[in-house]
């Protein structure tokens, strides 16, 4: 089962995506904690943290003084001003973009050029022509972005390598992929292709990136600094345990392979989970018209699942905060913690960081809801209640989305007076030539039947309506 921003199918990881201990561990915030638990947290299907734009750009609960709040700032030497600005949080910089015309250029450069933050985009969207209607993202921000993380799935791989091997590679598609990226993000300078699945043996290597990704990255334009962030086997000597079963989350690790186009050489690092780059999700655009109405439901479903999955790392973090509130080791007289996941586990923890690592790497198969419920039972009543409220809220959102989706299915079946031809016409009017530029689609039905390939979104919509027609719950 898969969960993706592309589709409307609701499913959870556990059958198709291998667990990587690094990923889950990296999605847990570590001390020192300066903010409360982030209930807006999102994670990908491979347990990688994804930060919504509004969370990344917001000010913290403790509002710091900004450079614009004291007049003496303008009298400081430029070098000192730049140094102070470089210490500002993304939220402060984003505020300066909107309130200080004098500091806007420098604040903008720092905000969008943060070397530790990469803005998320799907490879499938880049490969399908980047038509605005086929993405939820607000593309008005694209010209500002300098760092891009590309979500790269097996379906994307097959577009470049239809046989699953190096022979028969679609070189022209790879070059068009990079041209499209540069057109969409004209100021992009750094790109990470994030492949969260283990490559198959034909392209896997013992050193360096998989051969297929190596070809894709080496085809990047010379002014783009490109890398491949991959999943690879973890040498037993680097793990906490020496015998790894095929299902062990510690069997795999993440590696970042960076290509230098000037020297045509590669550099490989294995970043610590706490030192990874941040993945930032672009904000959704305003959902309008029939295309926007359908995309809104798809976006809300994806967002709800991503937040629901994030309850697991949030529960792990909450247990850590509860027992190590100041982020330091307790007094020797305090007994060590015991693992709350299963009574059969003898692991104990007497310092911050030990419990999240154990929770991320041990007990393969103990994933939501079992792990989350077991950890929640060990939390204080107030924290446990907060988690219950959040889960109830997400389930309530599901009910509202079900009602909206049911209305669309009824409309498709003619129960509201509209015919399918009228629905097609409404989509064509909004997404076709001369329609709404923000919701432009590749090709839509024109009644002639002469087009062999329609917009992927239209085909997903039709399939979705047909699937939902005969089922009481259109999400099942």
Short mmCIF file of C-alpha atoms in Angstrom, two decimals:
data_model
loop_
_atom_site.label_atom_id
_atom_site.label_comp_id
_atom_site.label_asym_id
_atom_site.label_seq_id
_atom_site.Cartn_x
_atom_site.Cartn_y
_atom_site.Cartn_z
CA UNK A 1 0.00 0.00 0.00
CA UNK A 2 1.17 3.52 -0.69
CA UNK A 3 0.39 7.04 0.39
CA UNK A 4 1.22 9.81 -2.04
CA UNK A 5 0.34 13.38 -2.79
CA UNK A 6 -0.40 12.14 -6.31
CA UNK A 7 -3.32 9.83 -5.62
CA UNK A 8 -6.46 9.80 -3.57
CA UNK A 9 -6.07 6.22 -2.30
CA UNK A 10 -5.78 6.07 1.47
CA UNK A 11 -3.21 3.60 2.70
CA UNK A 12 -0.39 3.35 5.16
CA UNK A 13 3.19 2.12 4.88
CA UNK A 14 4.15 -1.36 5.86
CA UNK A 15 3.96 -3.45 2.71
CA UNK A 16 5.77 -1.54 -0.01
CA UNK A 17 8.22 0.88 1.59
CA UNK A 18 11.06 -0.53 3.70
CA UNK A 19 11.49 0.94 7.14
CA UNK A 20 14.68 2.92 7.65
CA UNK A 21 15.53 3.68 11.28
CA UNK A 22 17.27 6.90 10.22
CA UNK A 23 14.03 8.28 8.76
CA UNK A 24 11.82 7.80 11.81
CA UNK A 25 14.57 8.98 14.14
CA UNK A 26 15.04 12.13 12.04
CA UNK A 27 11.33 12.98 12.27
CA UNK A 28 11.52 13.31 16.08
CA UNK A 29 12.52 16.73 17.43
CA UNK A 30 15.41 16.55 19.84
CA UNK A 31 16.47 18.75 22.79
CA UNK A 32 16.82 21.54 23.55
CA UNK A 33 13.13 22.15 22.94
CA UNK A 34 12.12 25.78 22.58
CA UNK A 35 8.64 25.19 21.18
CA UNK A 36 5.70 22.98 22.21
CA UNK A 37 4.77 19.81 20.33
CA UNK A 38 4.01 20.63 16.70
CA UNK A 39 0.56 19.18 16.03
CA UNK A 40 0.84 20.24 12.38
CA UNK A 41 3.74 17.83 11.84
CA UNK A 42 3.68 15.81 8.62
CA UNK A 43 5.69 12.78 7.59
CA UNK A 44 6.08 11.03 4.26
CA UNK A 45 5.19 7.39 3.67
CA UNK A 46 8.81 6.55 4.52
CA UNK A 47 8.61 8.45 7.85
CA UNK A 48 10.58 11.48 6.69
CA UNK A 49 9.55 14.75 8.27
CA UNK A 50 7.98 17.27 5.90
CA UNK A 51 7.45 20.80 7.21
CA UNK A 52 4.39 22.71 5.96
CA UNK A 53 5.34 26.14 4.65
CA UNK A 54 3.20 27.94 7.22
CA UNK A 55 5.07 26.13 10.02
CA UNK A 56 8.47 26.87 8.50
CA UNK A 57 7.73 30.57 7.98
CA UNK A 58 5.87 31.34 11.20
CA UNK A 59 7.32 33.11 14.20
CA UNK A 60 7.88 31.06 17.33
CA UNK A 61 5.73 31.33 20.43
CA UNK A 62 8.42 33.57 21.91
CA UNK A 63 8.63 36.51 19.54
CA UNK A 64 12.25 37.68 19.22
CA UNK A 65 13.34 41.20 18.57
CA UNK A 66 13.82 41.70 14.85
CA UNK A 67 16.44 44.01 13.32
CA UNK A 68 13.63 46.32 12.29
CA UNK A 69 12.52 46.74 15.92
CA UNK A 70 15.48 48.89 16.97
CA UNK A 71 16.51 52.00 15.00
CA UNK A 72 20.22 51.58 15.80
CA UNK A 73 20.36 48.62 13.43
CA UNK A 74 20.56 50.89 10.39
CA UNK A 75 23.61 52.63 11.85
CA UNK A 76 25.59 49.41 12.15
CA UNK A 77 28.23 48.48 9.56
CA UNK A 78 26.83 46.44 6.68
CA UNK A 79 28.94 43.42 7.65
CA UNK A 80 27.47 43.42 11.16
CA UNK A 81 23.95 43.87 9.81
CA UNK A 82 24.45 40.87 7.54
CA UNK A 83 25.76 38.82 10.45
CA UNK A 84 22.72 39.66 12.58
CA UNK A 85 20.37 38.80 9.72
CA UNK A 86 22.13 35.47 9.23
CA UNK A 87 21.23 34.57 12.83
CA UNK A 88 17.51 35.22 12.33
CA UNK A 89 15.06 32.33 12.17
CA UNK A 90 13.15 31.65 8.93
CA UNK A 91 10.02 33.05 10.61
CA UNK A 92 11.79 36.32 11.43
CA UNK A 93 13.22 36.59 7.92
CA UNK A 94 9.80 35.94 6.41
CA UNK A 95 8.33 38.70 8.56
CA UNK A 96 11.05 41.09 7.41
CA UNK A 97 10.13 40.32 3.80
CA UNK A 98 6.74 41.85 4.44
CA UNK A 99 7.47 44.73 6.82
CA UNK A 100 10.87 46.16 5.86
CA UNK A 101 11.50 47.38 2.33
CA UNK A 102 15.09 48.27 3.25
CA UNK A 103 15.92 44.77 4.48
CA UNK A 104 13.73 42.86 2.05
CA UNK A 105 16.44 42.01 -0.53
CA UNK A 106 18.86 40.62 2.04
CA UNK A 107 16.14 38.88 4.06
CA UNK A 108 14.79 37.32 0.88
CA UNK A 109 18.20 36.02 -0.12
CA UNK A 110 18.68 34.41 3.30
CA UNK A 111 15.15 33.01 3.55
CA UNK A 112 15.03 31.39 0.12
CA UNK A 113 18.72 30.48 0.09
CA UNK A 114 18.84 28.74 3.47
CA UNK A 115 21.28 25.88 2.75
CA UNK A 116 19.52 23.63 5.26
CA UNK A 117 16.03 23.93 3.74
CA UNK A 118 14.88 22.33 0.49
CA UNK A 119 11.46 22.92 -1.05
CA UNK A 120 9.55 19.82 -2.09
CA UNK A 121 8.37 18.95 -5.60
CA UNK A 122 7.32 15.64 -7.19
CA UNK A 123 9.33 14.11 -10.02
CA UNK A 124 6.11 12.78 -11.56
CA UNK A 125 4.79 16.33 -11.93
CA UNK A 126 8.04 17.50 -13.52
CA UNK A 127 7.96 14.54 -15.91
CA UNK A 128 4.34 15.12 -16.94
CA UNK A 129 4.87 18.69 -18.11
CA UNK A 130 4.39 20.78 -14.93
CA UNK A 131 0.83 21.77 -15.77
CA UNK A 132 -0.38 23.95 -12.87
CA UNK A 133 -3.71 22.17 -12.45
CA UNK A 134 -1.98 18.89 -11.64
CA UNK A 135 -0.31 20.15 -8.48
CA UNK A 136 -1.60 21.57 -5.21
CA UNK A 137 1.43 23.83 -4.78
CA UNK A 138 1.32 27.61 -4.98
CA UNK A 139 3.62 28.15 -7.95
CA UNK A 140 3.85 31.92 -7.45
CA UNK A 141 6.70 31.16 -5.03
CA UNK A 142 8.68 29.07 -7.54
CA UNK A 143 10.82 31.94 -8.95
CA UNK A 144 12.25 32.62 -5.47
CA UNK A 145 13.31 29.06 -4.68
CA UNK A 146 17.00 28.12 -4.84
CA UNK A 147 16.97 24.69 -3.16
CA UNK A 148 14.68 21.91 -4.42
CA UNK A 149 14.11 18.38 -3.14
CA UNK A 150 12.58 16.10 -5.76
CA UNK A 151 10.44 13.20 -4.52
CA UNK A 152 11.54 10.34 -6.77
CA UNK A 153 9.45 7.15 -6.92
CA UNK A 154 9.76 3.87 -8.80
CA UNK A 155 7.18 5.04 -11.35
CA UNK A 156 9.42 8.02 -12.09
CA UNK A 157 12.38 5.68 -12.48
CA UNK A 158 10.46 3.64 -15.05
CA UNK A 159 9.84 6.74 -17.16
CA UNK A 160 13.59 7.15 -17.56
CA UNK A 161 14.49 3.44 -17.55
CA UNK A 162 11.48 1.48 -18.93
CA UNK A 163 13.29 -1.85 -18.67
CA UNK A 164 14.41 -1.21 -15.11
CA UNK A 165 18.02 -1.41 -16.30
CA UNK A 166 20.56 0.94 -17.79
CA UNK A 167 20.07 -0.30 -21.35
CA UNK A 168 17.23 1.47 -23.05
CA UNK A 169 17.56 4.61 -20.94
CA UNK A 170 15.42 7.50 -22.25
CA UNK A 171 18.19 10.07 -22.37
CA UNK A 172 15.99 12.71 -24.01
CA UNK A 173 13.47 12.42 -21.17
CA UNK A 174 16.22 12.94 -18.61
CA UNK A 175 17.41 16.09 -20.38
CA UNK A 176 13.83 17.37 -20.69
CA UNK A 177 13.38 16.69 -16.98
CA UNK A 178 16.21 19.09 -16.10
CA UNK A 179 15.05 21.69 -18.63
CA UNK A 180 11.59 21.60 -17.10
CA UNK A 181 13.03 22.00 -13.62
CA UNK A 182 15.01 25.08 -14.67
CA UNK A 183 11.97 26.59 -16.37
CA UNK A 184 9.76 26.03 -13.34
CA UNK A 185 12.37 27.14 -10.79
CA UNK A 186 14.51 29.66 -12.72
CA UNK A 187 16.74 30.44 -9.74
CA UNK A 188 17.34 26.88 -8.57
CA UNK A 189 20.94 26.18 -7.63
CA UNK A 190 20.82 23.06 -5.43
CA UNK A 191 18.81 19.91 -6.10
CA UNK A 192 18.41 16.70 -4.09
CA UNK A 193 16.75 13.69 -5.71
CA UNK A 194 15.20 11.85 -2.78
CA UNK A 195 14.80 8.14 -3.50
CA UNK A 196 13.29 6.60 -0.37
CA UNK A 197 13.40 3.02 -1.66
CA UNK A 198 16.22 0.55 -2.12
CA UNK A 199 17.49 0.18 -5.69
CA UNK A 200 17.30 -3.19 -7.39
CA UNK A 201 20.51 -5.22 -7.96
CA UNK A 202 20.94 -4.35 -11.68
CA UNK A 203 21.68 -0.72 -10.83
CA UNK A 204 22.92 -1.07 -7.25
CA UNK A 205 26.61 -0.46 -6.55
CA UNK A 206 28.80 -1.10 -3.54
CA UNK A 207 30.20 2.44 -3.70
CA UNK A 208 28.50 5.58 -4.94
CA UNK A 209 24.93 6.15 -6.08
CA UNK A 210 22.84 3.62 -8.01
CA UNK A 211 23.76 3.65 -11.69
CA UNK A 212 20.39 4.99 -12.82
CA UNK A 213 20.40 7.93 -10.43
CA UNK A 214 24.05 8.50 -11.29
CA UNK A 215 23.06 9.03 -14.92
CA UNK A 216 20.19 11.34 -13.97
CA UNK A 217 22.30 13.49 -11.65
CA UNK A 218 25.27 13.67 -14.03
CA UNK A 219 22.89 14.99 -16.70
CA UNK A 220 22.09 18.05 -14.57
CA UNK A 221 23.02 21.51 -15.91
CA UNK A 222 26.50 22.70 -14.88
CA UNK A 223 25.12 25.58 -12.79
CA UNK A 224 23.05 23.20 -10.63
CA UNK A 225 24.62 21.43 -7.66
CA UNK A 226 22.86 18.05 -7.77
CA UNK A 227 22.78 15.18 -5.26
CA UNK A 228 21.08 11.82 -4.80
CA UNK A 229 19.67 10.96 -1.36
CA UNK A 230 19.24 7.20 -1.39
CA UNK A 231 18.55 4.11 0.70
CA UNK A 232 21.36 1.59 0.88
CA UNK A 233 22.32 -1.49 2.93
CA UNK A 234 23.76 -0.63 6.31
CA UNK A 235 27.10 -2.33 7.12
CA UNK A 236 26.54 -4.47 10.25
CA UNK A 237 29.54 -2.86 11.97
CA UNK A 238 27.72 0.50 12.06
CA UNK A 239 24.49 -0.74 13.64
CA UNK A 240 23.44 -1.27 17.22
CA UNK A 241 22.88 -4.95 16.59
CA UNK A 242 25.05 -7.40 14.69
CA UNK A 243 22.40 -9.71 13.28
CA UNK A 244 19.87 -7.98 11.05
CA UNK A 245 16.73 -9.64 9.74
CA UNK A 246 15.36 -8.58 6.33
CA UNK A 247 12.61 -6.63 8.12
CA UNK A 248 14.90 -4.79 10.51
CA UNK A 249 14.72 -0.99 10.20
CA UNK A 250 18.46 -0.92 10.88
CA UNK A 251 19.24 -3.04 7.82
CA UNK A 252 19.11 0.12 5.71
CA UNK A 253 20.53 3.62 6.02
CA UNK A 254 20.44 6.89 4.07
CA UNK A 255 23.35 8.17 2.00
CA UNK A 256 23.80 11.52 0.26
CA UNK A 257 25.82 11.30 -2.96
CA UNK A 258 26.81 14.73 -4.31
CA UNK A 259 28.11 15.30 -7.83
CA UNK A 260 30.70 17.94 -8.73
CA UNK A 261 30.22 18.78 -12.40
CA UNK A 262 33.46 20.76 -12.52
CA UNK A 263 35.66 17.83 -11.48
CA UNK A 264 33.16 15.09 -12.53
CA UNK A 265 33.67 13.47 -9.12
CA UNK A 266 31.30 12.25 -6.41
CA UNK A 267 31.33 12.75 -2.67
CA UNK A 268 29.37 10.51 -0.30
CA UNK A 269 28.30 11.24 3.25
CA UNK A 270 25.93 9.48 5.65
CA UNK A 271 24.26 12.39 7.45
CA UNK A 272 23.26 11.89 11.05
CA UNK A 273 19.46 11.84 11.29
CA UNK A 274 19.53 14.96 13.46
CA UNK A 275 21.63 16.86 10.91
CA UNK A 276 19.58 16.31 7.78
CA UNK A 277 18.30 19.08 5.57
CA UNK A 278 14.72 20.20 6.21
CA UNK A 279 12.08 19.34 3.62
CA UNK A 280 9.60 22.20 3.26
CA UNK A 281 6.24 21.75 1.57
CA UNK A 282 5.06 24.64 -0.56
CA UNK A 283 1.72 26.12 0.55
CA UNK A 284 -1.39 25.03 -1.34
CA UNK A 285 -2.90 27.46 -3.79
CA UNK A 286 -6.49 28.70 -3.61
CA UNK A 287 -8.82 25.93 -4.75
CA UNK A 288 -11.34 27.27 -7.26
CA UNK A 289 -13.67 25.83 -9.86
CA UNK A 290 -14.45 22.15 -10.46
CA UNK A 291 -10.78 21.19 -10.83
CA UNK A 292 -9.88 23.02 -7.63
CA UNK A 293 -12.77 21.41 -5.76
CA UNK A 294 -11.48 17.95 -6.60
CA UNK A 295 -7.86 18.87 -5.91
CA UNK A 296 -8.88 20.34 -2.56
CA UNK A 297 -10.29 16.98 -1.45
CA UNK A 298 -7.16 15.17 -2.63
CA UNK A 299 -4.94 17.66 -0.81
CA UNK A 300 -6.91 17.43 2.43
CA UNK A 301 -6.83 13.63 2.31
CA UNK A 302 -3.07 13.60 1.78
CA UNK A 303 -2.58 16.18 4.54
CA UNK A 304 -4.77 14.25 6.98
CA UNK A 305 -2.87 11.01 6.41
CA UNK A 306 0.49 12.76 6.72
CA UNK A 307 -0.60 14.33 10.03
CA UNK A 308 -2.08 11.06 11.27
CA UNK A 309 1.14 9.19 10.57
CA UNK A 310 3.08 11.96 12.32
CA UNK A 311 1.32 11.07 15.58
CA UNK A 312 3.84 8.23 15.99
CA UNK A 313 7.01 10.38 16.02
CA UNK A 314 5.08 12.96 18.05
CA UNK A 315 4.26 10.31 20.67
CA UNK A 316 7.92 9.23 20.76
CA UNK A 317 8.95 12.86 21.22
CA UNK A 318 6.30 13.47 23.90
CA UNK A 319 7.57 10.53 25.95
CA UNK A 320 11.12 11.89 25.65
CA UNK A 321 10.04 15.39 26.70
CA UNK A 322 8.03 14.06 29.62
CA UNK A 323 10.97 12.16 31.07
CA UNK A 324 13.82 14.51 30.08
CA UNK A 325 12.07 17.90 30.15
CA UNK A 326 15.29 19.90 30.19
CA UNK A 327 17.09 17.73 27.68
CA UNK A 328 19.77 16.62 30.13
CA UNK A 329 20.59 13.48 32.05
CA UNK A 330 18.63 13.13 35.33
CA UNK A 331 20.22 12.59 38.71
CA UNK A 332 21.75 9.20 39.41
CA UNK A 333 19.04 8.49 41.98
CA UNK A 334 16.35 8.54 39.29
CA UNK A 335 15.70 5.01 38.00
CA UNK A 336 16.16 4.49 34.25
CA UNK A 337 13.16 4.44 31.96
CA UNK A 338 11.84 1.21 30.53
CA UNK A 339 10.53 0.69 27.02
CA UNK A 340 6.73 1.21 26.98
CA UNK A 341 6.14 -0.53 23.64
CA UNK A 342 6.01 -4.13 24.83
CA UNK A 343 6.44 -5.80 28.26
CA UNK A 344 8.90 -8.24 26.70
CA UNK A 345 11.42 -5.49 25.93
CA UNK A 346 14.19 -5.14 28.52
CA UNK A 347 15.70 -1.92 27.12
CA UNK A 348 16.25 0.93 29.59
CA UNK A 349 17.16 4.58 29.04
CA UNK A 350 18.97 6.97 31.36
CA UNK A 351 19.89 9.81 28.97
CA UNK A 352 18.15 11.90 26.28
CA UNK A 353 18.29 10.47 22.78
CA UNK A 354 18.41 6.81 23.78
CA UNK A 355 14.66 6.28 23.76
CA UNK A 356 13.92 7.85 20.32
CA UNK A 357 16.73 5.83 18.72
CA UNK A 358 15.40 2.64 20.30
CA UNK A 359 11.82 3.41 19.25
CA UNK A 360 12.93 4.07 15.68
CA UNK A 361 15.18 1.05 15.29
CA UNK A 362 13.68 -1.73 17.42
CA UNK A 363 10.43 -3.69 17.27
CA UNK A 364 10.00 -3.95 13.47
CA UNK A 365 6.33 -4.34 12.69
CA UNK A 366 5.27 -2.43 15.83
CA UNK A 367 3.99 0.57 13.96
CA UNK A 368 0.75 2.52 14.23
CA UNK A 369 -1.59 2.07 15.84
CA UNK A 370 0.18 -0.37 18.18
CA UNK A 371 3.33 1.63 18.93
CA UNK A 372 1.47 4.91 19.16
CA UNK A 373 -1.13 3.50 21.53
CA UNK A 374 1.49 1.79 23.70
CA UNK A 375 3.53 4.97 24.02
CA UNK A 376 0.46 7.11 24.61
CA UNK A 377 -0.54 4.89 27.53
CA UNK A 378 2.76 5.82 29.21
CA UNK A 379 2.15 9.56 28.87
CA UNK A 380 0.62 11.84 31.47
CA UNK A 381 -3.19 12.08 31.41
CA UNK A 382 -2.99 15.60 29.94
CA UNK A 383 -0.68 14.56 27.11
CA UNK A 384 -2.64 11.39 26.42
CA UNK A 385 -5.84 13.44 26.22
CA UNK A 386 -4.18 15.88 23.80
CA UNK A 387 -3.25 13.00 21.49
CA UNK A 388 -6.78 11.63 21.68
CA UNK A 389 -8.19 15.04 20.76
CA UNK A 390 -5.84 15.34 17.79
CA UNK A 391 -6.78 11.90 16.52
CA UNK A 392 -10.48 12.68 16.95
CA UNK A 393 -10.00 15.92 15.04
CA UNK A 394 -8.32 14.12 12.14
CA UNK A 395 -11.09 11.53 12.04
CA UNK A 396 -13.63 14.36 12.02
CA UNK A 397 -11.86 15.85 9.03
CA UNK A 398 -12.23 12.47 7.35
CA UNK A 399 -15.98 12.64 7.79
CA UNK A 400 -16.19 16.08 6.20
CA UNK A 401 -14.07 14.94 3.26
CA UNK A 402 -16.25 11.85 2.82
CA UNK A 403 -19.36 14.03 2.55
CA UNK A 404 -17.67 16.29 -0.03
CA UNK A 405 -16.47 13.32 -2.03
CA UNK A 406 -19.89 11.68 -1.91
CA UNK A 407 -21.36 14.85 -3.39
CA UNK A 408 -18.95 14.62 -6.32
CA UNK A 409 -19.78 10.96 -6.90
CA UNK A 410 -23.51 11.77 -6.86
CA UNK A 411 -22.89 14.58 -9.32
CA UNK A 412 -20.99 12.19 -11.61
CA UNK A 413 -23.93 9.77 -11.50
CA UNK A 414 -26.43 12.45 -12.50
CA UNK A 415 -28.14 12.72 -9.13
CA UNK A 416 -27.77 16.52 -9.03
CA UNK A 417 -29.08 17.24 -12.51
CA UNK A 418 -25.69 17.58 -14.21
CA UNK A 419 -24.65 15.25 -17.00
CA UNK A 420 -21.16 13.86 -17.39
CA UNK A 421 -20.83 15.85 -20.60
CA UNK A 422 -21.52 19.03 -18.63
CA UNK A 423 -18.90 18.04 -16.04
CA UNK A 424 -16.37 17.46 -18.83
CA UNK A 425 -17.25 20.84 -20.32
CA UNK A 426 -16.75 22.58 -16.96
CA UNK A 427 -13.33 20.98 -16.56
CA UNK A 428 -12.38 21.88 -20.13
CA UNK A 429 -13.48 25.47 -19.66
CA UNK A 430 -11.34 25.90 -16.54
CA UNK A 431 -8.32 23.77 -17.47
CA UNK A 432 -8.12 24.23 -21.22
CA UNK A 433 -6.66 26.88 -23.50
CA UNK A 434 -7.87 30.32 -22.46
CA UNK A 435 -9.09 29.05 -19.10
CA UNK A 436 -7.74 29.53 -15.58
CA UNK A 437 -3.94 29.65 -15.81
CA UNK A 438 -3.56 28.31 -12.26
CA UNK A 439 -5.55 25.20 -13.14
CA UNK A 440 -4.31 24.52 -16.66
CA UNK A 441 -4.22 20.81 -17.54
CA UNK A 442 -2.40 19.01 -20.33
CA UNK A 443 -5.28 17.72 -22.46
CA UNK A 444 -8.97 17.40 -21.66
CA UNK A 445 -11.79 15.59 -23.47
CA UNK A 446 -13.17 17.62 -26.36
CA UNK A 447 -15.92 15.27 -27.43
CA UNK A 448 -14.12 14.06 -30.55
CA UNK A 449 -12.39 11.07 -28.97
CA UNK A 450 -9.33 11.74 -31.13
CA UNK A 451 -6.89 12.31 -28.26
CA UNK A 452 -5.19 9.16 -27.00
CA UNK A 453 -3.76 10.61 -23.80
CA UNK A 454 -5.72 12.89 -21.49
CA UNK A 455 -4.59 14.82 -18.45
CA UNK A 456 -3.45 12.42 -15.71
CA UNK A 457 -5.63 14.32 -13.25
CA UNK A 458 -8.74 13.91 -15.41
CA UNK A 459 -8.11 10.18 -15.71
CA UNK A 460 -7.60 9.91 -11.94
CA UNK A 461 -10.84 11.85 -11.42
CA UNK A 462 -12.86 9.59 -13.74
CA UNK A 463 -11.42 6.44 -12.16
CA UNK A 464 -12.08 7.85 -8.70
CA UNK A 465 -15.70 8.67 -9.53
CA UNK A 466 -16.27 5.20 -11.00
CA UNK A 467 -14.69 3.49 -7.99
CA UNK A 468 -16.73 5.56 -5.58
CA UNK A 469 -20.01 5.01 -7.40
CA UNK A 470 -20.71 1.54 -6.06
CA UNK A 471 -19.35 1.90 -2.56
CA UNK A 472 -21.00 3.39 0.54
CA UNK A 473 -17.74 5.07 1.57
CA UNK A 474 -16.05 6.59 -1.51
CA UNK A 475 -12.66 6.53 0.23
CA UNK A 476 -12.55 2.73 0.61
#
